[in-house]
Amino acid sequence: MKTIRILLSCILTGAILIFGIKPALAFCGFYVAKADSSLYNQASQVIIARDEQRTVLTMSNDYQGEVKDFAMVVPVPVVLKEEQVHIGESKILERLDGFSAPRLVEYFDEDPCQPQYMMEDRARQSVALPQSAPMAKKAEAELGVTIEEQFSVGEYDILILSAKESDGLETWLIQNDYKIPQGAKELLQPYIKQNLKFFVAKVNLEEFDTNGFEKLRPISIAFESPKFMLPIRLGMMNANGDQDLLVYLLSPKGKVELTNYRTVKMPSDRDIPQFIKEDFKDFYTAMFQKTYEEENKQVAFLEYAWDMGSCDPCSAEPLNQEELKQAGVFWLDSNNFNNRWGGSNVFITRLHVRYSRDKFPEDLKFQSTSDRNLFQGRYVIRHPYEGEFSCKAGKEYKKSVLDRQESEAKILANLTGWKLKDIRDRINFVEAEPIQWWENLWN
Amino acid sequence: MLLKDARITQIIFLGLFLLLGVSTRDWTIQSNLILVVMSSCLITQWILSSVVEYSKLREEDSFTNLSSKLNILITPKVLTSLRSALITSLGLCLLLRSNNPQTMAIAGCFAISSKFLFRHHNKHFFNPANFGIIAALTLTNDAWVSPGQWGTDWWYILLFLGLGGVVLKQVGRWDTSIAFLLSYGGLEAARNFWLGWSWDVWQHQFMSGSLLLFALFMLTDPRSIPNSIKGRWIWSMAIAFSTFILQHYFYLSTAIFWSLFIVSPMTMLLDMVWNAPRFNWKAVQWTIDN
């Protein structure tokens, strides 16, 4: 009887935990509009290079609106001085993206009638890579807002603010023409209470025009803090629905994982039909969406975990020391590029987080581990041999190709949720004659 | 009946969690590492409990020949103690992560050895698996724990609560889990309220599978925690408080394990203040049999 009571109370507690508390309404971005404009940041990219408590954080997003309207507010753990802020080049994000992106590899079958002398791996390198789409009035003192630092770096005018009350900060931002989404106050409050500062940047149009920049360059900040986290809640203020975030984590130790959400590997090393060569982007997007839904939309996906000194197969050349420095890797000097295990001193983890307000209530918290197991999103297409067959083994080979094509179709349907019939229609099945049972008897 | 020994129930449940973790949560633990942990725990337990039995017999001076010495190795007392070692090894497999067999072996050996080394009035006060985890985290540089590994799926939460309830009913230590969860949940709720986060943040923290597994299966080891109910309440609350501090002011992702480690020696003090009969696996079995 007692057991039943305990079980019942457990189930009841569970039910209250799950259903009793309704999530608050959705919000949105890292980035805040300075005026009304269609500014939805659907894909942000962030590089975090971290060793011990030292961090270099590089932020970039695919900001689509008018440059004059751009502004961003990011909670930061410490007051940053001018020297701690650096404007980098978007190219470094493209390089990291290209190096770590999920890859398609292709293999060509050998002629089954020719003896094979060596097991040469004829893997050709990837064709398509889904590259991610690349802030007088009341006085400050009265509002409890302090401008801790004020400076310009590159095309940005930067302010480091500290605030006592979220009301004051909100008023200050509004008075200074930053268009704050409604409800921002509630979201700013917890950061103020945790004694975080606010990194506020807008574009200096004069500087931007003089230098002829085409798009906004990423901002890097360097600081020392025991907090290894990324604030995403503010980021949910100016976007609709789900947002994609790619985080490239660089560590001297090994893989980085989330501590308050699960980190799940993307399905990898699957054989898929040949036609995906032309549709790799669609394939990956569909597979990502399906896997994301299957995991109940509340996990971070691991897309790549690799030593920066090598790649196999390479979707792009590994980054050289200069590029790694641009990415924020500060612990390198020419003497210690290689570590004692023979690998390089930099390990990259690529996490893909698709988040929405209801499934990701907390900011992302990370930890670096010493896990140096390699992982990559790798998908394989195998081209059948297309020449003439001069032997009997050719017939058996054709049958095996037919079976393989059938299994590839099923794998693809399973990964993407596409209809098996549609997939079959697009596959160029080989014509295989049936092998009669007596054929192998009197060879 | 075998199942009447709470240790067997615990072994079955922990084994099931390990199977679920490896098959559905894509954990990185490899089968060879599971073998290393198990063998290091079992061998250490076998040797050390045999040594203890041997020294007892020598005091009594009741044996003379080699065969009676060797018989110690297969006495029922020595062999049944292996059940506890198996629980410890399953606990380590569920929580500790490393790719190095040596690190896992160190964790296993230290975990079991702690039971024989740190004793007060014939009772060990460190949770063996927790001691093994702390040993691996401090003595090696390639061990880690993954607090996010279970996620926050309701299915797992109910499974842990249900099966945890069964074991706790058997050993009679549910008060410890309740005290911990109430005080830790309370502290988190207060912080959440002070910060002004919405309640789904608290819900998300509280639904962590790792937190519940810790509260229901690790915190409740009847052999190492205080004997009296009052003692256990204070002990659990101390762990909840230090977890809260280490997590939010020192940003330690391994806060729960460090807290249990730091607070464990308090058991001695609490047992001195509040006297209560010591937990005995056999006593439980006897009670159930009758």
XYZ file of C-alpha atoms in Angstrom:
733
model
C 0.000 0.000 0.000
C 2.830 2.309 1.001
C 4.632 1.581 -2.261
C 1.569 2.559 -4.230
C 1.292 5.778 -2.235
C 4.923 6.644 -2.916
C 4.554 5.876 -6.589
C 1.364 7.924 -6.826
C 2.918 10.892 -5.094
C 5.938 10.651 -7.399
C 3.759 10.638 -10.475
C 1.711 13.526 -9.086
C 4.837 15.567 -8.348
C 6.058 14.845 -11.838
C 2.760 15.886 -13.345
C 2.775 19.175 -11.419
C 6.336 19.845 -12.536
C 5.494 19.232 -16.130
C 2.028 20.579 -16.634
C 1.514 22.925 -13.732
C 3.717 25.768 -14.850
C 3.019 27.367 -18.171
C 5.918 28.890 -20.067
C 5.944 32.630 -20.553
C 5.284 34.059 -23.996
C 7.936 34.002 -26.652
C 10.456 36.724 -27.166
C 13.587 37.503 -29.393
C 17.712 38.842 -30.317
C 21.090 39.619 -29.397
C 20.286 42.509 -31.651
C 17.928 45.387 -31.065
C 16.553 47.669 -33.752
C 17.142 51.380 -33.502
C 14.062 52.069 -35.564
C 11.264 50.118 -37.105
C 12.713 47.800 -39.659
C 12.467 44.228 -40.609
C 15.312 43.012 -38.541
C 15.060 39.384 -37.828
C 18.227 37.581 -37.069
C 17.482 34.016 -37.895
C 21.040 32.743 -37.987
C 23.758 33.993 -35.700
C 27.306 32.736 -35.617
C 29.507 32.941 -32.575
C 33.106 31.889 -31.973
C 34.140 31.249 -28.392
C 37.842 30.617 -27.799
C 38.381 29.729 -24.170
C 41.232 28.465 -21.984
C 40.733 28.345 -18.203
C 38.816 31.580 -17.419
C 40.015 33.585 -20.404
C 37.535 34.026 -23.203
C 37.503 35.641 -26.613
C 33.931 35.917 -27.919
C 33.319 36.815 -31.552
C 29.748 37.676 -32.578
C 28.308 37.923 -36.032
C 24.879 37.563 -37.569
C 23.235 37.800 -40.906
C 21.779 41.255 -40.213
C 19.543 42.073 -43.162
C 18.185 45.544 -42.374
C 19.520 49.072 -42.963
C 22.936 49.565 -41.410
C 21.819 52.839 -39.791
C 19.168 50.909 -37.876
C 21.536 48.327 -36.508
C 22.203 48.172 -32.815
C 22.949 45.424 -30.363
C 22.786 44.872 -26.616
C 24.748 41.983 -25.150
C 25.100 41.199 -21.453
C 28.816 40.787 -20.595
C 30.349 39.639 -17.298
C 32.835 42.502 -16.878
C 33.351 46.156 -17.914
C 35.278 46.092 -21.177
C 37.905 48.646 -22.105
C 38.662 49.784 -25.644
C 41.660 47.451 -25.906
C 39.443 44.480 -25.156
C 37.267 45.033 -28.207
C 38.380 44.173 -31.690
C 36.654 44.245 -35.059
C 37.503 41.202 -37.142
C 36.712 40.077 -40.653
C 33.670 38.019 -41.638
C 36.032 35.834 -43.595
C 37.199 34.087 -40.442
C 33.642 32.919 -39.734
C 33.325 31.714 -43.293
C 36.581 29.815 -42.876
C 35.475 28.140 -39.640
C 32.076 27.403 -41.137
C 33.620 25.891 -44.250
C 36.117 23.825 -42.272
C 33.555 22.354 -39.896
C 30.450 22.093 -42.106
C 28.738 18.718 -42.609
C 30.193 17.127 -45.709
C 29.204 14.920 -48.599
C 31.796 12.504 -49.892
C 31.628 10.396 -53.033
C 33.189 7.071 -53.925
C 33.399 5.391 -57.317
C 32.994 1.623 -57.569
C 35.795 -0.359 -59.214
C 35.208 -2.616 -62.209
C 34.161 -5.903 -60.535
C 35.900 -7.810 -63.344
C 39.329 -6.239 -62.712
C 41.469 -7.653 -59.948
C 42.074 -5.047 -57.280
C 45.704 -4.664 -56.350
C 45.368 -2.208 -53.610
C 42.640 -0.888 -51.471
C 42.961 2.650 -52.636
C 40.467 4.932 -51.034
C 39.122 6.865 -53.939
C 37.046 9.172 -51.867
C 36.595 12.459 -53.609
C 36.097 15.474 -51.608
C 32.866 17.056 -50.769
C 30.920 18.859 -53.397
C 28.254 20.770 -51.653
C 28.469 22.232 -48.207
C 25.557 23.888 -46.562
C 27.406 27.024 -45.518
C 25.404 28.877 -43.006
C 24.076 32.247 -43.911
C 26.767 34.282 -42.903
C 21.577 50.904 -29.783
C 17.875 64.988 -22.979
C 16.133 63.402 -21.337
C 16.374 62.172 -17.852
C 19.936 62.186 -16.563
C 21.805 58.878 -16.496
C 22.382 59.071 -12.751
C 18.667 59.534 -12.165
C 17.951 56.384 -14.146
C 20.593 54.408 -12.322
C 22.494 53.869 -15.581
C 26.241 54.417 -15.643
C 28.256 54.676 -18.836
C 31.294 52.728 -17.719
C 33.182 53.039 -20.966
C 32.549 54.775 -24.275
C 34.681 54.354 -27.359
C 34.676 53.692 -31.081
C 36.275 50.711 -32.739
C 36.170 50.400 -36.521
C 32.686 51.198 -37.767
C 31.095 50.724 -34.323
C 30.325 53.179 -31.519
C 30.428 51.193 -28.322
C 29.088 51.826 -24.830
C 29.558 49.664 -21.768
C 26.637 50.283 -19.454
C 25.936 49.205 -15.926
C 22.495 49.620 -14.477
C 20.776 49.457 -11.094
C 17.227 48.893 -12.304
C 15.827 47.485 -15.483
C 13.262 50.342 -15.620
C 16.088 52.860 -15.754
C 17.998 50.925 -18.392
C 14.931 50.517 -20.542
C 14.108 54.254 -20.262
C 17.699 55.152 -21.069
C 17.747 52.960 -24.159
C 14.412 54.332 -25.365
C 15.534 57.945 -24.734
C 18.631 57.263 -26.752
C 16.623 56.052 -29.727
C 17.082 52.360 -29.254
C 13.886 50.644 -30.151
C 13.398 48.140 -27.359
C 10.843 45.415 -27.912
C 8.044 45.353 -25.413
C 8.817 43.361 -22.308
C 12.568 43.892 -22.604
C 12.502 45.174 -19.025
C 11.657 41.773 -17.579
C 14.452 40.184 -19.533
C 17.073 42.786 -18.610
C 16.329 42.581 -14.874
C 17.931 39.172 -14.148
C 21.148 40.227 -15.880
C 21.310 43.450 -13.818
C 20.745 41.444 -10.623
C 23.588 39.136 -11.572
C 25.787 42.220 -11.856
C 26.328 41.817 -15.580
C 27.213 44.818 -17.722
C 25.710 45.687 -21.079
C 27.735 45.910 -24.222
C 25.836 48.282 -26.507
C 26.992 48.877 -30.073
C 25.663 50.831 -33.014
C 27.131 51.661 -36.364
C 29.052 54.880 -36.924
C 27.666 55.670 -40.371
C 30.454 58.085 -41.301
C 33.090 55.505 -40.606
C 31.065 52.819 -42.330
C 30.649 54.896 -45.514
C 34.263 56.122 -45.625
C 35.631 52.643 -45.481
C 33.212 51.336 -48.067
C 32.244 48.272 -46.093
C 29.612 46.142 -47.663
C 28.401 44.481 -44.569
C 28.918 44.672 -40.850
C 32.019 43.011 -39.555
C 32.048 40.697 -36.517
C 32.899 42.114 -33.095
C 35.328 40.278 -30.801
C 35.583 40.890 -27.084
C 38.234 39.513 -24.709
C 37.538 39.079 -21.007
C 38.292 36.928 -18.001
C 35.409 35.346 -16.141
C 34.493 32.018 -14.558
C 31.172 32.175 -16.409
C 31.205 30.028 -19.520
C 27.847 30.876 -20.996
C 26.061 32.536 -23.876
C 23.042 34.726 -23.213
C 20.339 33.742 -25.666
C 17.258 35.042 -23.862
C 17.748 38.648 -24.948
C 18.358 37.247 -28.387
C 14.804 36.010 -28.497
C 13.417 39.565 -28.398
C 13.656 40.426 -32.068
C 13.100 37.238 -33.981
C 10.070 35.232 -34.985
C 9.852 31.586 -34.110
C 12.898 29.372 -34.166
C 16.366 30.834 -34.450
C 19.523 29.122 -35.563
C 22.753 29.625 -33.744
C 26.085 28.157 -34.785
C 28.683 28.169 -32.056
C 32.303 27.364 -32.872
C 34.018 26.530 -29.618
C 37.807 26.462 -29.603
C 39.552 24.867 -26.665
C 43.066 23.557 -25.961
C 41.582 20.547 -24.129
C 38.896 18.842 -26.164
C 35.208 18.813 -26.937
C 32.915 21.440 -25.405
C 29.385 20.470 -24.361
C 26.349 22.088 -22.809
C 25.702 21.476 -19.106
C 22.045 22.500 -18.979
C 20.832 20.924 -22.207
C 21.690 17.680 -23.944
C 24.369 17.768 -26.634
C 23.385 15.262 -29.337
C 25.391 14.078 -32.330
C 23.790 14.588 -35.732
C 23.220 11.332 -37.640
C 26.397 10.709 -39.617
C 28.235 8.252 -41.890
C 25.144 7.271 -43.863
C 25.045 6.066 -47.442
C 22.558 8.123 -49.427
C 21.447 8.137 -53.111
C 23.578 9.742 -55.791
C 21.093 12.498 -56.675
C 21.759 14.155 -53.281
C 24.934 15.523 -54.861
C 22.762 18.200 -56.469
C 20.477 18.586 -53.450
C 22.812 18.371 -50.507
C 21.580 21.585 -48.940
C 17.931 20.475 -49.091
C 18.895 17.096 -47.747
C 20.764 18.522 -44.767
C 18.048 21.062 -43.963
C 15.339 18.394 -44.068
C 17.380 15.975 -41.990
C 18.192 18.675 -39.422
C 14.532 19.636 -39.077
C 13.430 16.021 -38.670
C 16.118 15.204 -36.095
C 15.334 18.458 -34.246
C 11.655 17.524 -33.996
C 12.441 13.965 -32.959
C 14.570 15.294 -30.087
C 11.602 17.372 -28.939
C 13.329 20.639 -30.029
C 15.313 20.902 -26.797
C 18.819 19.719 -27.541
C 21.970 21.197 -29.074
C 23.407 19.320 -32.031
C 27.028 18.421 -32.387
C 28.015 18.842 -36.036
C 31.768 18.662 -35.732
C 34.381 17.859 -33.101
C 37.921 17.719 -34.442
C 41.513 18.558 -33.820
C 42.268 21.786 -35.743
C 45.533 20.330 -36.998
C 43.901 17.928 -39.460
C 40.750 16.865 -41.279
C 39.609 13.727 -43.131
C 38.130 14.326 -45.628
C 38.818 18.033 -45.694
C 35.964 20.287 -46.718
C 38.412 23.204 -46.503
C 42.081 23.612 -45.621
C 42.712 23.618 -41.886
C 43.107 27.127 -40.487
C 46.682 28.336 -40.193
C 48.093 29.916 -37.048
C 47.290 33.447 -38.240
C 43.680 32.524 -38.926
C 43.355 30.789 -35.580
C 44.547 33.995 -33.910
C 41.886 35.920 -35.821
C 39.351 33.434 -34.501
C 40.458 34.406 -30.976
C 42.857 31.581 -30.144
C 45.207 33.364 -27.735
C 47.141 30.464 -26.292
C 49.201 29.734 -29.374
C 52.740 30.697 -30.042
C 55.042 29.168 -32.608
C 56.520 26.753 -30.076
C 53.396 25.104 -28.782
C 51.240 24.591 -31.821
C 51.460 20.875 -31.300
C 50.607 19.321 -27.997
C 52.058 16.273 -26.367
C 49.560 13.903 -27.988
C 50.757 14.875 -31.424
C 47.562 16.726 -32.172
C 47.354 20.484 -32.356
C 46.651 22.652 -29.358
C 43.273 23.666 -30.674
C 40.168 21.481 -30.671
C 37.037 22.715 -32.409
C 33.455 21.892 -31.452
C 30.682 23.052 -33.751
C 27.296 23.193 -32.032
C 24.131 23.947 -33.913
C 21.332 25.177 -31.659
C 17.866 25.825 -33.032
C 16.079 27.540 -30.177
C 12.739 28.999 -29.363
C 11.524 30.691 -26.197
C 9.448 27.770 -24.950
C 12.034 25.040 -25.434
C 15.146 26.956 -24.303
C 14.156 28.861 -21.187
C 17.708 29.133 -19.870
C 20.843 30.727 -21.344
C 23.374 28.268 -22.706
C 25.956 27.050 -20.206
C 29.050 25.225 -21.420
C 31.889 23.150 -20.077
C 35.019 21.960 -21.801
C 35.882 18.316 -21.469
C 39.009 16.337 -22.285
C 37.093 14.259 -24.832
C 39.212 14.286 -27.979
C 37.095 11.751 -29.886
C 36.626 12.963 -33.417
C 33.175 13.464 -34.937
C 31.953 14.886 -38.211
C 28.702 15.063 -40.092
C 29.653 12.899 -43.101
C 27.340 11.570 -45.800
C 28.414 9.191 -48.525
C 27.333 8.675 -52.100
C 28.648 5.712 -54.089
C 28.676 5.779 -57.871
C 28.197 2.379 -59.544
C 30.752 1.258 -62.101
C 29.466 2.275 -65.517
C 31.682 0.396 -67.948
C 31.053 -2.890 -69.731
C 31.433 -6.119 -67.833
C 33.643 -8.812 -69.225
C 32.992 -11.423 -66.569
C 30.208 -13.192 -64.767
C 30.885 -11.364 -61.541
C 29.400 -8.330 -63.307
C 25.925 -9.794 -63.047
C 26.259 -10.321 -59.322
C 27.722 -6.853 -58.963
C 24.680 -5.295 -60.642
C 22.378 -7.154 -58.282
C 24.380 -5.875 -55.294
C 24.164 -2.289 -56.633
C 20.396 -2.637 -56.974
C 20.132 -3.803 -53.342
C 22.393 -0.933 -52.285
C 20.279 1.650 -54.120
C 17.167 0.303 -52.465
C 18.731 0.534 -49.008
C 20.032 4.079 -49.734
C 16.493 5.149 -50.619
C 15.188 3.812 -47.301
C 17.997 5.488 -45.345
C 17.238 8.809 -47.039
C 13.513 8.497 -46.333
C 14.284 7.676 -42.738
C 16.700 10.602 -42.296
C 14.634 13.291 -43.997
C 11.047 12.143 -43.733
C 10.708 12.436 -47.529
C 8.337 10.010 -49.231
C 9.987 6.772 -50.301
C 8.118 6.839 -53.607
C 9.448 10.328 -54.483
C 12.954 9.222 -53.628
C 12.680 6.074 -55.724
C 11.466 8.141 -58.676
C 14.670 10.135 -58.592
C 17.036 7.213 -58.344
C 18.608 5.867 -61.498
C 18.253 2.204 -60.661
C 20.622 -0.146 -62.456
C 19.085 -2.843 -64.577
C 19.937 -6.169 -63.088
C 18.895 -9.498 -64.515
C 17.847 -12.075 -61.968
C 20.452 -14.702 -61.183
C 19.048 -18.207 -61.701
C 19.637 -20.760 -59.010
C 21.538 -23.150 -61.237
C 23.924 -20.537 -62.602
C 26.475 -20.920 -59.829
C 26.221 -24.699 -59.812
C 28.121 -25.614 -62.989
C 30.632 -22.764 -63.145
C 14.110 -14.119 -2.002
C 17.003 -12.428 -3.738
C 14.971 -9.362 -4.658
C 14.382 -8.712 -0.987
C 17.940 -7.468 -0.753
C 17.611 -3.795 -1.703
C 21.056 -4.009 -3.281
C 19.784 -6.374 -5.953
C 16.911 -4.012 -6.771
C 19.405 -1.178 -6.993
C 21.719 -3.193 -9.267
C 18.812 -3.985 -11.619
C 17.636 -0.358 -11.774
C 21.093 1.172 -12.231
C 21.860 -1.456 -14.877
C 18.666 -0.464 -16.673
C 19.596 3.240 -16.551
C 23.022 2.468 -17.970
C 21.452 0.458 -20.780
C 19.002 3.292 -21.511
C 21.741 5.920 -21.396
C 23.998 4.066 -23.778
C 21.241 3.093 -26.209
C 19.003 6.169 -26.245
C 21.056 9.149 -25.028
C 24.132 8.599 -27.191
C 26.651 8.542 -24.383
C 30.317 8.287 -25.170
C 31.121 5.542 -22.625
C 32.654 2.509 -24.322
C 32.115 -1.105 -23.281
C 35.794 -1.641 -22.472
C 35.654 1.257 -19.989
C 32.568 -0.244 -18.344
C 34.524 -3.484 -17.934
C 37.513 -1.627 -16.453
C 35.333 0.150 -13.882
C 33.530 -3.024 -12.896
C 36.630 -5.138 -12.554
C 38.556 -2.470 -10.640
C 35.671 -2.078 -8.165
C 35.023 -5.800 -7.738
C 38.681 -6.774 -7.386
C 39.406 -3.989 -4.883
C 36.345 -4.983 -2.863
C 37.242 -8.666 -2.913
C 40.836 -8.104 -1.815
C 40.109 -5.520 0.856
C 37.164 -7.311 2.464
C 39.188 -10.534 2.477
C 42.015 -8.673 4.215
C 39.558 -7.348 6.810
C 38.155 -10.835 7.431
C 41.662 -12.230 7.646
C 42.706 -9.719 10.279
C 39.556 -10.465 12.324
C 40.290 -14.169 12.267
C 43.889 -13.614 13.251
C 42.745 -11.718 16.320
C 40.624 -14.683 17.287
C 43.552 -16.945 16.453
C 41.156 -19.639 15.346
C 42.839 -20.937 12.233
C 46.136 -22.469 11.401
C 46.379 -23.911 7.929
C 46.606 -22.407 4.458
C 43.285 -23.771 3.225
C 41.339 -21.972 5.962
C 43.208 -18.801 4.966
C 42.157 -19.261 1.382
C 38.619 -20.059 2.468
C 38.259 -16.438 3.515
C 38.161 -15.517 -0.149
C 34.908 -17.377 -0.624
C 33.141 -16.736 2.686
C 29.542 -15.540 2.149
C 30.364 -12.228 3.848
C 33.139 -11.447 1.399
C 31.088 -12.545 -1.589
C 27.905 -10.637 -0.718
C 29.948 -7.479 -0.210
C 30.621 -7.640 -3.944
C 27.011 -6.512 -4.489
C 27.797 -3.096 -3.015
C 30.888 -2.890 -5.192
C 28.753 -3.592 -8.248
C 26.396 -0.742 -7.277
C 29.385 1.586 -6.938
C 30.729 0.555 -10.341
C 27.334 1.101 -12.003
C 27.154 4.532 -10.349
C 30.557 5.394 -11.782
C 29.580 4.200 -15.258
C 26.437 6.342 -15.134
C 28.209 9.504 -14.034
C 31.919 9.569 -14.750
C 33.262 10.128 -18.258
C 36.779 9.572 -19.541
C 38.377 7.964 -22.563
C 41.277 6.650 -20.549
C 40.979 3.169 -18.932
C 43.603 4.132 -16.354
C 41.461 7.032 -15.139
C 38.428 4.786 -14.835
C 40.490 2.203 -12.914
C 41.740 4.913 -10.530
C 38.136 5.976 -9.917
C 37.063 2.378 -9.204
C 39.964 1.594 -6.844
C 39.651 4.878 -4.918
C 35.891 4.525 -4.656
C 36.053 1.121 -2.976
C 39.201 1.864 -0.950
C 37.510 4.903 0.592
C 35.058 2.540 2.319
C 37.913 0.834 4.133
C 40.097 3.884 4.767
C 37.673 6.534 5.955
C 35.788 4.948 8.793
C 34.444 6.168 12.079
C 32.947 3.785 14.635
C 33.103 1.046 12.055
C 31.084 3.038 9.472
C 32.359 4.669 6.277
C 31.222 8.198 5.685
C 32.078 8.930 2.040
C 29.742 7.783 -0.693
C 32.099 5.433 -2.579
C 31.048 6.345 -6.147
C 31.159 10.036 -5.291
C 34.619 9.603 -3.779
C 35.747 7.861 -6.972
C 34.411 10.724 -9.096
C 36.192 13.361 -7.005
C 39.396 11.282 -7.090
C 39.264 11.048 -10.881
C 38.455 14.767 -11.283
C 41.327 15.881 -9.061
C 44.022 13.274 -9.662
C 43.740 12.988 -13.446
C 43.255 15.561 -16.147
C 41.076 13.563 -18.480
C 37.901 12.914 -16.491
C 34.653 14.856 -16.573
C 30.981 14.515 -15.730
C 28.197 15.535 -18.097
C 25.372 17.190 -16.133
C 23.316 17.639 -19.300
C 23.457 13.982 -20.371
C 19.880 13.001 -19.449
C 18.222 16.163 -20.669
C 14.865 17.153 -19.221
C 12.483 14.652 -20.810
C 9.457 13.906 -18.632
C 9.612 10.223 -19.477
C 12.975 9.837 -17.730
C 11.918 12.020 -14.826
C 8.944 9.750 -14.111
C 11.088 6.637 -14.512
C 13.666 7.928 -12.005
C 10.975 9.019 -9.556
C 9.121 5.720 -9.817
C 12.072 3.359 -9.543
C 13.793 5.619 -7.009
C 10.638 5.395 -4.892
C 10.760 1.601 -4.936
C 14.383 1.442 -3.732
C 13.902 4.157 -1.125
C 10.861 2.362 0.222
C 13.008 -0.739 0.630
C 15.881 0.985 2.443
C 13.697 3.550 4.195
C 15.729 6.561 3.207
C 13.211 8.570 1.172
C 13.448 11.401 3.731
C 16.957 12.187 2.502
C 15.860 12.723 -1.106
C 12.796 14.736 -0.093
C 14.859 16.963 2.227
C 17.438 17.585 -0.477
C 14.965 18.230 -3.275
C 12.809 20.510 -1.125
C 15.695 22.621 0.132
C 17.543 22.751 -3.178
C 14.317 23.458 -5.072
C 13.441 26.119 -2.491
C 16.791 27.862 -2.831
C 16.581 27.804 -6.615
C 13.016 29.086 -6.500
C 14.049 31.957 -4.210
C 16.914 32.877 -6.536
C 14.662 32.649 -9.513
C 12.127 34.932 -7.832
C 14.841 37.419 -6.816
C 16.300 37.518 -10.331
C 12.910 37.819 -11.923
C 13.262 34.858 -14.287
C 10.029 33.300 -15.407
C 9.117 30.010 -13.692
C 9.954 27.840 -16.648
C 13.643 28.513 -15.907
C 13.188 26.951 -12.456
C 11.214 24.111 -13.940
C 13.964 23.464 -16.460
C 16.652 23.372 -13.735
C 14.590 21.095 -11.547
C 13.698 18.628 -14.283
C 17.325 17.776 -14.975
C 17.556 13.980 -15.092
C 21.076 14.119 -13.626
C 19.877 16.059 -10.576
C 17.087 13.578 -9.844
C 19.304 10.557 -10.351
C 21.756 12.061 -7.884
C 19.057 12.869 -5.319
C 17.326 9.499 -5.544
C 20.157 7.065 -6.032
C 23.411 8.605 -4.814
C 22.378 10.721 -1.872
C 20.481 7.861 -0.300
C 23.266 5.288 0.205
C 22.071 4.014 3.590
C 25.524 2.868 4.704
C 27.312 6.211 4.553
C 24.644 8.759 5.475
C 23.569 9.706 9.027
C 21.572 7.070 10.941
C 18.924 9.320 12.498
C 16.146 11.089 10.599
C 17.039 14.498 12.081
C 20.660 13.960 11.167
C 19.702 13.111 7.595
C 17.516 16.209 7.216
C 20.319 18.499 8.359
C 22.821 16.610 6.247
C 20.667 16.858 3.089
C 19.977 20.531 3.647
C 23.702 21.195 4.054
C 24.344 19.478 0.712
C 21.566 21.453 -0.977
C 22.951 24.719 0.404
C 26.531 24.057 -0.621
C 25.432 22.846 -4.073
C 23.566 26.125 -4.522
C 26.598 28.197 -3.473
C 29.127 26.255 -5.549
C 26.883 26.369 -8.595
C 25.905 30.032 -8.596
C 28.884 31.722 -6.977
C 31.743 29.506 -8.080
C 30.189 28.380 -11.378
C 31.106 24.733 -10.821
C 29.243 22.393 -13.152
C 30.177 19.520 -10.815
C 28.707 21.293 -7.755
C 26.530 18.398 -6.515
C 29.431 15.966 -6.358
C 31.737 18.434 -4.585
C 28.996 19.262 -2.075
C 28.383 15.635 -1.186
C 32.130 15.151 -0.808
C 32.560 18.199 1.451
C 29.500 17.501 3.610
C 30.073 13.703 3.970
C 32.416 13.913 7.008
C 29.531 15.677 8.836
C 27.956 12.226 9.111
C 30.306 11.392 12.003
C 29.260 14.492 13.915
C 25.551 14.031 13.258
C 25.705 10.383 14.356
C 27.284 11.475 17.627
C 24.567 14.038 18.299
C 21.566 11.943 17.297
C 21.862 8.269 18.098
C 20.008 5.788 15.987
C 20.576 2.147 15.016
C 23.019 1.775 12.134
C 21.741 0.625 8.773
C 22.368 -3.007 7.980
C 21.516 -4.714 4.681
C 20.758 -7.928 6.539
C 18.470 -6.214 9.010
C 16.409 -4.902 6.133
C 16.208 -8.329 4.642
C 15.142 -9.740 7.987
C 12.430 -7.131 8.423
C 11.027 -7.832 4.994
C 11.207 -11.590 5.484
C 9.206 -11.229 8.630
